[in-house]
Amino acid sequence: MSSMRNAVQRRNHKERAQPAQREKWGILEKHKDYSLRAKNYNEKKKRLKILRGKAAERNPDEFSYGMLTSKTDRYGRKIQDRGNSTLSHDAIKLLKTQDAGYLKTLIQQTRRKRQRTEQEYILSHDKKVPLFEGDEEVRDNQHVKFVASREEQYLVDNAQGKQDISSSTEQRPLQWTVPWSNTNNQPESLHSERKDPRQLARQQEEGMLALKEERAARKLRKRRGEIRQSRLNVLRAREKDLLVAEQQLGHQRARMGSSVGGVNQKGVKWKIRERKR
């Protein structure tokens, strides 16, 4: 019978959830949660009762030799020794010296990184040099113009050739580019190519594709420039913080060596007076 009773699927009893009107109070408290909370409360209650009894039965004339060596803070709490050995003055000065050397090393590393990043940032904003590895050189005296047909190309080339002869050599030259490449110098059928709609559609598609690639490259350059700028700002801030830490550590070492003044724990400023010569 027990095997048959276990074979039958039983109902899954679920815990009651918090009502929708009381969701602001959190999860609904179950009996096990109440038991833990009550147990904790009763333990604290017993402990407070014992402390109240000890305080009521305390003898004001009670004395022990441990009272001579024990210390309390301003709130009356007892201060106990943790067992840590106290370092000597010379050992602390040596540790401060090692910290100063470590800070100098970090400052030198950060300064080199900052200078290298500044050089990369300056080079990336110079149009006469490549921005990244693999990029082509961009020059100011280069001008690319796209034409619709070969006939227009030859007409503009002739006009530009005459203009180059009359103008100076320092003037910006024009570089005419067409979307197709052909080794023949003269077009075979100008009127047929001009009237071909498929050729014109192909030319427009290639021009739009080149424009999209140029926009994507410009956007990538801008994004990498922003990354370099943020990295440079972080390195500058880190170098500044390290310099401040090194300066404060130098003041601490000087105060430990009694070479300068300072401020004591009570806030009184003091300074070592040197003998007049």
PDB file of C-alpha atoms in Angstrom:
ATOM      1  CA  MET A   1       0.000   0.000   0.000  1.00  0.00           C
ATOM      2  CA  SER A   2       2.826   2.393   0.786  1.00  0.00           C
ATOM      3  CA  SER A   3       4.266   1.929  -2.700  1.00  0.00           C
ATOM      4  CA  MET A   4       0.908   2.729  -4.272  1.00  0.00           C
ATOM      5  CA  ARG A   5       0.518   5.817  -2.099  1.00  0.00           C
ATOM      6  CA  ASN A   6       3.920   7.103  -3.186  1.00  0.00           C
ATOM      7  CA  ALA A   7       3.192   6.401  -6.842  1.00  0.00           C
ATOM      8  CA  VAL A   8       0.212   8.745  -6.882  1.00  0.00           C
ATOM      9  CA  GLN A   9       1.137  12.323  -7.735  1.00  0.00           C
ATOM     10  CA  ARG A  10       0.544  14.607  -4.786  1.00  0.00           C
ATOM     11  CA  ARG A  11      -0.350  18.264  -4.674  1.00  0.00           C
ATOM     12  CA  ASN A  12       2.484  20.789  -4.457  1.00  0.00           C
ATOM     13  CA  HIS A  13       1.844  22.981  -1.439  1.00  0.00           C
ATOM     14  CA  LYS A  14       3.120  26.489  -2.088  1.00  0.00           C
ATOM     15  CA  GLU A  15       3.808  29.181   0.452  1.00  0.00           C
ATOM     16  CA  ARG A  16       1.422  32.086   0.641  1.00  0.00           C
ATOM     17  CA  ALA A  17       2.845  35.239  -0.902  1.00  0.00           C
ATOM     18  CA  GLN A  18       2.569  38.793   0.319  1.00  0.00           C
ATOM     19  CA  PRO A  19      -0.766  40.367  -0.670  1.00  0.00           C
ATOM     20  CA  ALA A  20      -0.664  42.990  -3.388  1.00  0.00           C
ATOM     21  CA  GLN A  21      -1.767  45.700  -0.922  1.00  0.00           C
ATOM     22  CA  ARG A  22       1.245  44.980   1.335  1.00  0.00           C
ATOM     23  CA  GLU A  23       3.998  44.588  -1.264  1.00  0.00           C
ATOM     24  CA  LYS A  24       5.693  47.730   0.032  1.00  0.00           C
ATOM     25  CA  TRP A  25       6.504  45.870   3.291  1.00  0.00           C
ATOM     26  CA  GLY A  26       8.609  43.277   1.478  1.00  0.00           C
ATOM     27  CA  ILE A  27       8.387  39.483   1.576  1.00  0.00           C
ATOM     28  CA  LEU A  28       5.739  37.925   3.819  1.00  0.00           C
ATOM     29  CA  GLU A  29       7.246  36.740   7.116  1.00  0.00           C
ATOM     30  CA  LYS A  30       6.880  32.996   7.792  1.00  0.00           C
ATOM     31  CA  HIS A  31       6.968  31.155  11.124  1.00  0.00           C
ATOM     32  CA  LYS A  32      10.626  30.202  10.756  1.00  0.00           C
ATOM     33  CA  ASP A  33      11.514  33.865  10.225  1.00  0.00           C
ATOM     34  CA  TYR A  34       9.568  34.838  13.329  1.00  0.00           C
ATOM     35  CA  SER A  35      11.324  32.119  15.361  1.00  0.00           C
ATOM     36  CA  LEU A  36      14.772  33.440  14.435  1.00  0.00           C
ATOM     37  CA  ARG A  37      13.788  37.024  15.193  1.00  0.00           C
ATOM     38  CA  ALA A  38      12.271  36.067  18.560  1.00  0.00           C
ATOM     39  CA  LYS A  39      15.320  33.993  19.521  1.00  0.00           C
ATOM     40  CA  ASN A  40      17.668  36.876  18.753  1.00  0.00           C
ATOM     41  CA  TYR A  41      15.517  39.294  20.714  1.00  0.00           C
ATOM     42  CA  ASN A  42      15.377  37.051  23.791  1.00  0.00           C
ATOM     43  CA  GLU A  43      19.152  36.508  23.781  1.00  0.00           C
ATOM     44  CA  LYS A  44      19.789  40.250  23.732  1.00  0.00           C
ATOM     45  CA  LYS A  45      17.193  40.739  26.446  1.00  0.00           C
ATOM     46  CA  LYS A  46      18.944  38.215  28.740  1.00  0.00           C
ATOM     47  CA  ARG A  47      22.333  39.776  28.065  1.00  0.00           C
ATOM     48  CA  LEU A  48      21.074  43.252  28.940  1.00  0.00           C
ATOM     49  CA  LYS A  49      19.509  41.903  32.144  1.00  0.00           C
ATOM     50  CA  ILE A  50      22.837  40.397  33.236  1.00  0.00           C
ATOM     51  CA  LEU A  51      24.677  43.664  32.489  1.00  0.00           C
ATOM     52  CA  ARG A  52      22.136  45.677  34.452  1.00  0.00           C
ATOM     53  CA  GLY A  53      22.587  43.364  37.436  1.00  0.00           C
ATOM     54  CA  LYS A  54      26.384  43.685  37.314  1.00  0.00           C
ATOM     55  CA  ALA A  55      26.133  47.471  37.113  1.00  0.00           C
ATOM     56  CA  ALA A  56      23.738  47.562  40.095  1.00  0.00           C
ATOM     57  CA  GLU A  57      25.946  45.289  42.250  1.00  0.00           C
ATOM     58  CA  ARG A  58      29.221  46.958  41.303  1.00  0.00           C
ATOM     59  CA  ASN A  59      31.487  47.933  44.209  1.00  0.00           C
ATOM     60  CA  PRO A  60      32.802  51.503  43.735  1.00  0.00           C
ATOM     61  CA  ASP A  61      35.846  50.706  45.933  1.00  0.00           C
ATOM     62  CA  GLU A  62      36.859  47.700  43.869  1.00  0.00           C
ATOM     63  CA  PHE A  63      40.494  47.760  42.745  1.00  0.00           C
ATOM     64  CA  SER A  64      42.802  45.558  40.678  1.00  0.00           C
ATOM     65  CA  TYR A  65      46.318  46.135  39.475  1.00  0.00           C
ATOM     66  CA  GLY A  66      45.149  45.766  35.883  1.00  0.00           C
ATOM     67  CA  MET A  67      43.515  49.159  36.222  1.00  0.00           C
ATOM     68  CA  LEU A  68      46.944  50.797  36.364  1.00  0.00           C
ATOM     69  CA  THR A  69      48.011  49.612  32.898  1.00  0.00           C
ATOM     70  CA  SER A  70      44.653  49.539  31.094  1.00  0.00           C
ATOM     71  CA  LYS A  71      43.580  52.515  28.981  1.00  0.00           C
ATOM     72  CA  THR A  72      40.251  53.847  27.819  1.00  0.00           C
ATOM     73  CA  ASP A  73      39.318  56.240  25.068  1.00  0.00           C
ATOM     74  CA  ARG A  74      37.235  59.367  25.479  1.00  0.00           C
ATOM     75  CA  TYR A  75      34.030  57.321  25.154  1.00  0.00           C
ATOM     76  CA  GLY A  76      35.000  55.061  28.068  1.00  0.00           C
ATOM     77  CA  ARG A  77      35.796  52.036  25.912  1.00  0.00           C
ATOM     78  CA  LYS A  78      38.731  49.905  26.978  1.00  0.00           C
ATOM     79  CA  ILE A  79      41.721  49.876  24.647  1.00  0.00           C
ATOM     80  CA  GLN A  80      43.527  46.554  24.433  1.00  0.00           C
ATOM     81  CA  ASP A  81      46.867  45.751  22.883  1.00  0.00           C
ATOM     82  CA  ARG A  82      46.566  43.742  19.666  1.00  0.00           C
ATOM     83  CA  GLY A  83      49.994  42.190  20.092  1.00  0.00           C
ATOM     84  CA  ASN A  84      51.619  44.075  17.212  1.00  0.00           C
ATOM     85  CA  SER A  85      55.242  45.019  17.760  1.00  0.00           C
ATOM     86  CA  THR A  86      56.027  48.721  17.543  1.00  0.00           C
ATOM     87  CA  LEU A  87      58.519  49.737  14.860  1.00  0.00           C
ATOM     88  CA  SER A  88      61.446  51.904  15.740  1.00  0.00           C
ATOM     89  CA  HIS A  89      61.912  55.419  14.419  1.00  0.00           C
ATOM     90  CA  ASP A  90      64.774  54.376  12.125  1.00  0.00           C
ATOM     91  CA  ALA A  91      62.719  51.509  10.665  1.00  0.00           C
ATOM     92  CA  ILE A  92      59.857  53.861   9.858  1.00  0.00           C
ATOM     93  CA  LYS A  93      62.242  56.288   8.172  1.00  0.00           C
ATOM     94  CA  LEU A  94      63.617  53.438   6.058  1.00  0.00           C
ATOM     95  CA  LEU A  95      60.111  52.398   5.018  1.00  0.00           C
ATOM     96  CA  LYS A  96      59.301  55.998   4.105  1.00  0.00           C
ATOM     97  CA  THR A  97      62.424  56.066   1.930  1.00  0.00           C
ATOM     98  CA  GLN A  98      61.324  52.916   0.109  1.00  0.00           C
ATOM     99  CA  ASP A  99      57.864  54.422  -0.422  1.00  0.00           C
ATOM    100  CA  ALA A 100      59.474  57.546  -1.906  1.00  0.00           C
ATOM    101  CA  GLY A 101      61.498  55.427  -4.353  1.00  0.00           C
ATOM    102  CA  TYR A 102      58.377  53.511  -5.381  1.00  0.00           C
ATOM    103  CA  LEU A 103      56.486  56.753  -5.981  1.00  0.00           C
ATOM    104  CA  LYS A 104      59.324  58.116  -8.123  1.00  0.00           C
ATOM    105  CA  THR A 105      59.247  54.958 -10.252  1.00  0.00           C
ATOM    106  CA  LEU A 106      55.493  55.265 -10.751  1.00  0.00           C
ATOM    107  CA  ILE A 107      55.817  58.943 -11.640  1.00  0.00           C
ATOM    108  CA  GLN A 108      58.459  58.195 -14.289  1.00  0.00           C
ATOM    109  CA  GLN A 109      56.324  55.416 -15.823  1.00  0.00           C
ATOM    110  CA  THR A 110      53.224  57.600 -15.879  1.00  0.00           C
ATOM    111  CA  ARG A 111      55.141  60.542 -17.366  1.00  0.00           C
ATOM    112  CA  ARG A 112      56.497  58.375 -20.191  1.00  0.00           C
ATOM    113  CA  LYS A 113      53.018  57.023 -20.960  1.00  0.00           C
ATOM    114  CA  ARG A 114      51.587  60.527 -20.914  1.00  0.00           C
ATOM    115  CA  GLN A 115      54.253  61.891 -23.281  1.00  0.00           C
ATOM    116  CA  ARG A 116      53.791  58.972 -25.685  1.00  0.00           C
ATOM    117  CA  THR A 117      50.015  59.453 -25.661  1.00  0.00           C
ATOM    118  CA  GLU A 118      50.415  63.197 -26.267  1.00  0.00           C
ATOM    119  CA  GLN A 119      52.625  62.533 -29.290  1.00  0.00           C
ATOM    120  CA  GLU A 120      50.072  60.078 -30.711  1.00  0.00           C
ATOM    121  CA  TYR A 121      47.278  62.569 -30.125  1.00  0.00           C
ATOM    122  CA  ILE A 122      49.200  65.379 -31.846  1.00  0.00           C
ATOM    123  CA  LEU A 123      50.090  63.169 -34.809  1.00  0.00           C
ATOM    124  CA  SER A 124      46.492  62.009 -35.156  1.00  0.00           C
ATOM    125  CA  HIS A 125      45.324  65.627 -35.526  1.00  0.00           C
ATOM    126  CA  ASP A 126      47.979  66.438 -38.134  1.00  0.00           C
ATOM    127  CA  LYS A 127      46.558  65.936 -41.644  1.00  0.00           C
ATOM    128  CA  LYS A 128      49.966  65.548 -43.257  1.00  0.00           C
ATOM    129  CA  VAL A 129      50.785  62.284 -41.491  1.00  0.00           C
ATOM    130  CA  PRO A 130      48.940  58.937 -41.280  1.00  0.00           C
ATOM    131  CA  LEU A 131      46.480  58.695 -38.412  1.00  0.00           C
ATOM    132  CA  PHE A 132      46.829  54.961 -37.760  1.00  0.00           C
ATOM    133  CA  GLU A 133      48.835  52.049 -39.056  1.00  0.00           C
ATOM    134  CA  GLY A 134      47.735  51.116 -42.566  1.00  0.00           C
ATOM    135  CA  ASP A 135      46.062  54.454 -43.315  1.00  0.00           C
ATOM    136  CA  GLU A 136      47.034  56.330 -46.427  1.00  0.00           C
ATOM    137  CA  GLU A 137      48.708  59.674 -46.198  1.00  0.00           C
ATOM    138  CA  VAL A 138      46.324  62.621 -46.470  1.00  0.00           C
ATOM    139  CA  ARG A 139      47.746  65.750 -48.056  1.00  0.00           C
ATOM    140  CA  ASP A 140      46.336  69.231 -48.207  1.00  0.00           C
ATOM    141  CA  ASN A 141      47.270  69.762 -51.854  1.00  0.00           C
ATOM    142  CA  GLN A 142      45.229  66.824 -53.143  1.00  0.00           C
ATOM    143  CA  HIS A 143      41.806  67.404 -54.681  1.00  0.00           C
ATOM    144  CA  VAL A 144      39.709  64.563 -56.090  1.00  0.00           C
ATOM    145  CA  LYS A 145      36.762  65.254 -58.348  1.00  0.00           C
ATOM    146  CA  PHE A 146      34.284  62.721 -59.771  1.00  0.00           C
ATOM    147  CA  VAL A 147      32.831  63.208 -63.239  1.00  0.00           C
ATOM    148  CA  ALA A 148      29.805  61.609 -64.875  1.00  0.00           C
ATOM    149  CA  SER A 149      31.311  60.617 -68.237  1.00  0.00           C
ATOM    150  CA  ARG A 150      34.612  60.312 -70.085  1.00  0.00           C
ATOM    151  CA  GLU A 151      33.758  63.206 -72.373  1.00  0.00           C
ATOM    152  CA  GLU A 152      33.462  65.515 -69.378  1.00  0.00           C
ATOM    153  CA  GLN A 153      36.724  64.114 -68.058  1.00  0.00           C
ATOM    154  CA  TYR A 154      38.671  65.037 -71.236  1.00  0.00           C
ATOM    155  CA  LEU A 155      37.097  68.474 -71.356  1.00  0.00           C
ATOM    156  CA  VAL A 156      38.065  69.205 -67.766  1.00  0.00           C
ATOM    157  CA  ASP A 157      41.547  67.714 -68.242  1.00  0.00           C
ATOM    158  CA  ASN A 158      42.232  70.044 -71.157  1.00  0.00           C
ATOM    159  CA  ALA A 159      40.977  73.049 -69.235  1.00  0.00           C
ATOM    160  CA  GLN A 160      43.010  72.084 -66.202  1.00  0.00           C
ATOM    161  CA  GLY A 161      46.134  71.533 -68.309  1.00  0.00           C
ATOM    162  CA  LYS A 162      45.910  75.042 -69.686  1.00  0.00           C
ATOM    163  CA  GLN A 163      45.348  76.412 -66.203  1.00  0.00           C
ATOM    164  CA  ASP A 164      48.355  74.532 -64.795  1.00  0.00           C
ATOM    165  CA  ILE A 165      50.627  75.958 -67.472  1.00  0.00           C
ATOM    166  CA  SER A 166      49.572  79.527 -66.709  1.00  0.00           C
ATOM    167  CA  SER A 167      49.450  79.138 -62.922  1.00  0.00           C
ATOM    168  CA  SER A 168      52.338  78.647 -60.494  1.00  0.00           C
ATOM    169  CA  THR A 169      53.591  75.278 -59.348  1.00  0.00           C
ATOM    170  CA  GLU A 170      52.534  75.925 -55.737  1.00  0.00           C
ATOM    171  CA  GLN A 171      48.841  75.926 -56.694  1.00  0.00           C
ATOM    172  CA  ARG A 172      46.798  72.914 -55.600  1.00  0.00           C
ATOM    173  CA  PRO A 173      46.609  70.378 -58.470  1.00  0.00           C
ATOM    174  CA  LEU A 174      43.417  68.570 -59.351  1.00  0.00           C
ATOM    175  CA  GLN A 175      43.187  64.824 -59.605  1.00  0.00           C
ATOM    176  CA  TRP A 176      40.288  63.672 -61.707  1.00  0.00           C
ATOM    177  CA  THR A 177      38.944  60.225 -61.026  1.00  0.00           C
ATOM    178  CA  VAL A 178      36.203  58.244 -62.687  1.00  0.00           C
ATOM    179  CA  PRO A 179      34.550  55.182 -61.161  1.00  0.00           C
ATOM    180  CA  TRP A 180      35.708  52.917 -64.032  1.00  0.00           C
ATOM    181  CA  SER A 181      39.199  52.117 -65.250  1.00  0.00           C
ATOM    182  CA  ASN A 182      40.079  51.789 -68.940  1.00  0.00           C
ATOM    183  CA  THR A 183      43.498  51.784 -70.587  1.00  0.00           C
ATOM    184  CA  ASN A 184      42.232  53.384 -73.806  1.00  0.00           C
ATOM    185  CA  ASN A 185      42.966  57.071 -74.125  1.00  0.00           C
ATOM    186  CA  GLN A 186      39.844  57.948 -76.157  1.00  0.00           C
ATOM    187  CA  PRO A 187      36.295  56.724 -75.578  1.00  0.00           C
ATOM    188  CA  GLU A 188      34.888  54.452 -78.230  1.00  0.00           C
ATOM    189  CA  SER A 189      31.263  55.527 -78.136  1.00  0.00           C
ATOM    190  CA  LEU A 190      30.554  58.593 -76.046  1.00  0.00           C
ATOM    191  CA  HIS A 191      26.909  58.948 -77.004  1.00  0.00           C
ATOM    192  CA  SER A 192      26.137  55.283 -76.344  1.00  0.00           C
ATOM    193  CA  GLU A 193      27.678  55.406 -72.865  1.00  0.00           C
ATOM    194  CA  ARG A 194      25.893  58.623 -72.059  1.00  0.00           C
ATOM    195  CA  LYS A 195      22.557  57.133 -72.972  1.00  0.00           C
ATOM    196  CA  ASP A 196      23.101  53.817 -71.147  1.00  0.00           C
ATOM    197  CA  PRO A 197      20.962  53.948 -67.947  1.00  0.00           C
ATOM    198  CA  ARG A 198      22.612  50.873 -66.417  1.00  0.00           C
ATOM    199  CA  GLN A 199      26.031  52.493 -66.674  1.00  0.00           C
ATOM    200  CA  LEU A 200      24.738  55.646 -64.978  1.00  0.00           C
ATOM    201  CA  ALA A 201      23.083  53.614 -62.200  1.00  0.00           C
ATOM    202  CA  ARG A 202      26.330  51.707 -61.633  1.00  0.00           C
ATOM    203  CA  GLN A 203      28.269  54.955 -61.430  1.00  0.00           C
ATOM    204  CA  GLN A 204      25.860  56.417 -58.897  1.00  0.00           C
ATOM    205  CA  GLU A 205      25.986  53.248 -56.801  1.00  0.00           C
ATOM    206  CA  GLU A 206      29.792  53.283 -56.753  1.00  0.00           C
ATOM    207  CA  GLY A 207      29.805  56.949 -55.808  1.00  0.00           C
ATOM    208  CA  MET A 208      27.408  56.342 -52.892  1.00  0.00           C
ATOM    209  CA  LEU A 209      29.493  53.400 -51.725  1.00  0.00           C
ATOM    210  CA  ALA A 210      32.660  55.499 -51.739  1.00  0.00           C
ATOM    211  CA  LEU A 211      30.851  58.228 -49.798  1.00  0.00           C
ATOM    212  CA  LYS A 212      29.679  55.737 -47.143  1.00  0.00           C
ATOM    213  CA  GLU A 213      33.195  54.348 -46.741  1.00  0.00           C
ATOM    214  CA  GLU A 214      34.585  57.841 -46.319  1.00  0.00           C
ATOM    215  CA  ARG A 215      31.998  58.675 -43.649  1.00  0.00           C
ATOM    216  CA  ALA A 216      32.726  55.436 -41.782  1.00  0.00           C
ATOM    217  CA  ALA A 217      36.478  56.130 -41.843  1.00  0.00           C
ATOM    218  CA  ARG A 218      35.913  59.687 -40.595  1.00  0.00           C
ATOM    219  CA  LYS A 219      33.686  58.414 -37.784  1.00  0.00           C
ATOM    220  CA  LEU A 220      36.296  55.824 -36.789  1.00  0.00           C
ATOM    221  CA  ARG A 221      39.031  58.477 -36.684  1.00  0.00           C
ATOM    222  CA  LYS A 222      36.884  60.698 -34.510  1.00  0.00           C
ATOM    223  CA  ARG A 223      36.109  57.869 -32.087  1.00  0.00           C
ATOM    224  CA  ARG A 224      39.761  56.879 -31.733  1.00  0.00           C
ATOM    225  CA  GLY A 225      40.694  60.499 -31.160  1.00  0.00           C
ATOM    226  CA  GLU A 226      38.158  60.728 -28.321  1.00  0.00           C
ATOM    227  CA  ILE A 227      39.589  57.554 -26.770  1.00  0.00           C
ATOM    228  CA  ARG A 228      43.103  59.011 -26.885  1.00  0.00           C
ATOM    229  CA  GLN A 229      41.861  62.255 -25.348  1.00  0.00           C
ATOM    230  CA  SER A 230      40.171  60.457 -22.422  1.00  0.00           C
ATOM    231  CA  ARG A 231      43.260  58.287 -21.871  1.00  0.00           C
ATOM    232  CA  LEU A 232      45.433  61.394 -21.854  1.00  0.00           C
ATOM    233  CA  ASN A 233      43.205  63.084 -19.256  1.00  0.00           C
ATOM    234  CA  VAL A 234      43.419  60.021 -16.997  1.00  0.00           C
ATOM    235  CA  LEU A 235      47.210  59.909 -17.237  1.00  0.00           C
ATOM    236  CA  ARG A 236      47.500  63.620 -16.448  1.00  0.00           C
ATOM    237  CA  ALA A 237      45.288  63.284 -13.382  1.00  0.00           C
ATOM    238  CA  ARG A 238      47.241  60.237 -12.174  1.00  0.00           C
ATOM    239  CA  GLU A 239      50.564  62.008 -12.602  1.00  0.00           C
ATOM    240  CA  LYS A 240      49.240  64.991 -10.651  1.00  0.00           C
ATOM    241  CA  ASP A 241      48.057  62.771  -7.776  1.00  0.00           C
ATOM    242  CA  LEU A 242      51.397  60.952  -7.638  1.00  0.00           C
ATOM    243  CA  LEU A 243      53.274  64.243  -7.503  1.00  0.00           C
ATOM    244  CA  VAL A 244      51.095  65.415  -4.609  1.00  0.00           C
ATOM    245  CA  ALA A 245      51.658  62.122  -2.759  1.00  0.00           C
ATOM    246  CA  GLU A 246      55.409  62.389  -3.284  1.00  0.00           C
ATOM    247  CA  GLN A 247      55.399  65.944  -1.945  1.00  0.00           C
ATOM    248  CA  GLN A 248      53.432  64.965   1.168  1.00  0.00           C
ATOM    249  CA  LEU A 249      55.712  61.999   1.774  1.00  0.00           C
ATOM    250  CA  GLY A 250      58.728  64.290   1.493  1.00  0.00           C
ATOM    251  CA  HIS A 251      57.216  66.561   4.145  1.00  0.00           C
ATOM    252  CA  GLN A 252      56.668  63.570   6.445  1.00  0.00           C
ATOM    253  CA  ARG A 253      60.257  62.434   6.050  1.00  0.00           C
ATOM    254  CA  ALA A 254      61.479  65.952   6.729  1.00  0.00           C
ATOM    255  CA  ARG A 255      59.387  66.182   9.894  1.00  0.00           C
ATOM    256  CA  MET A 256      60.658  62.809  11.082  1.00  0.00           C
ATOM    257  CA  GLY A 257      64.211  63.975  10.512  1.00  0.00           C
ATOM    258  CA  SER A 258      63.534  67.186  12.493  1.00  0.00           C
ATOM    259  CA  SER A 259      64.587  69.316   9.544  1.00  0.00           C
ATOM    260  CA  VAL A 260      61.352  71.292   9.217  1.00  0.00           C
ATOM    261  CA  GLY A 261      58.332  72.206  11.300  1.00  0.00           C
ATOM    262  CA  GLY A 262      54.828  70.861  11.304  1.00  0.00           C
ATOM    263  CA  VAL A 263      51.570  70.575  13.241  1.00  0.00           C
ATOM    264  CA  ASN A 264      51.221  68.390  16.339  1.00  0.00           C
ATOM    265  CA  GLN A 265      48.168  66.372  17.383  1.00  0.00           C
ATOM    266  CA  LYS A 266      46.639  69.338  19.210  1.00  0.00           C
ATOM    267  CA  GLY A 267      46.803  71.525  16.107  1.00  0.00           C
ATOM    268  CA  VAL A 268      49.697  73.713  17.302  1.00  0.00           C
ATOM    269  CA  LYS A 269      52.178  74.737  14.611  1.00  0.00           C
ATOM    270  CA  TRP A 270      55.851  74.327  15.435  1.00  0.00           C
ATOM    271  CA  LYS A 271      59.082  75.068  13.611  1.00  0.00           C
ATOM    272  CA  ILE A 272      62.697  74.246  14.359  1.00  0.00           C
ATOM    273  CA  ARG A 273      64.745  77.350  14.903  1.00  0.00           C
ATOM    274  CA  GLU A 274      68.199  77.343  13.377  1.00  0.00           C
ATOM    275  CA  ARG A 275      71.102  78.974  15.145  1.00  0.00           C
ATOM    276  CA  LYS A 276      72.122  82.251  13.616  1.00  0.00           C
ATOM    277  CA  ARG A 277      75.655  82.358  12.272  1.00  0.00           C
TER     278      ARG A 277
END
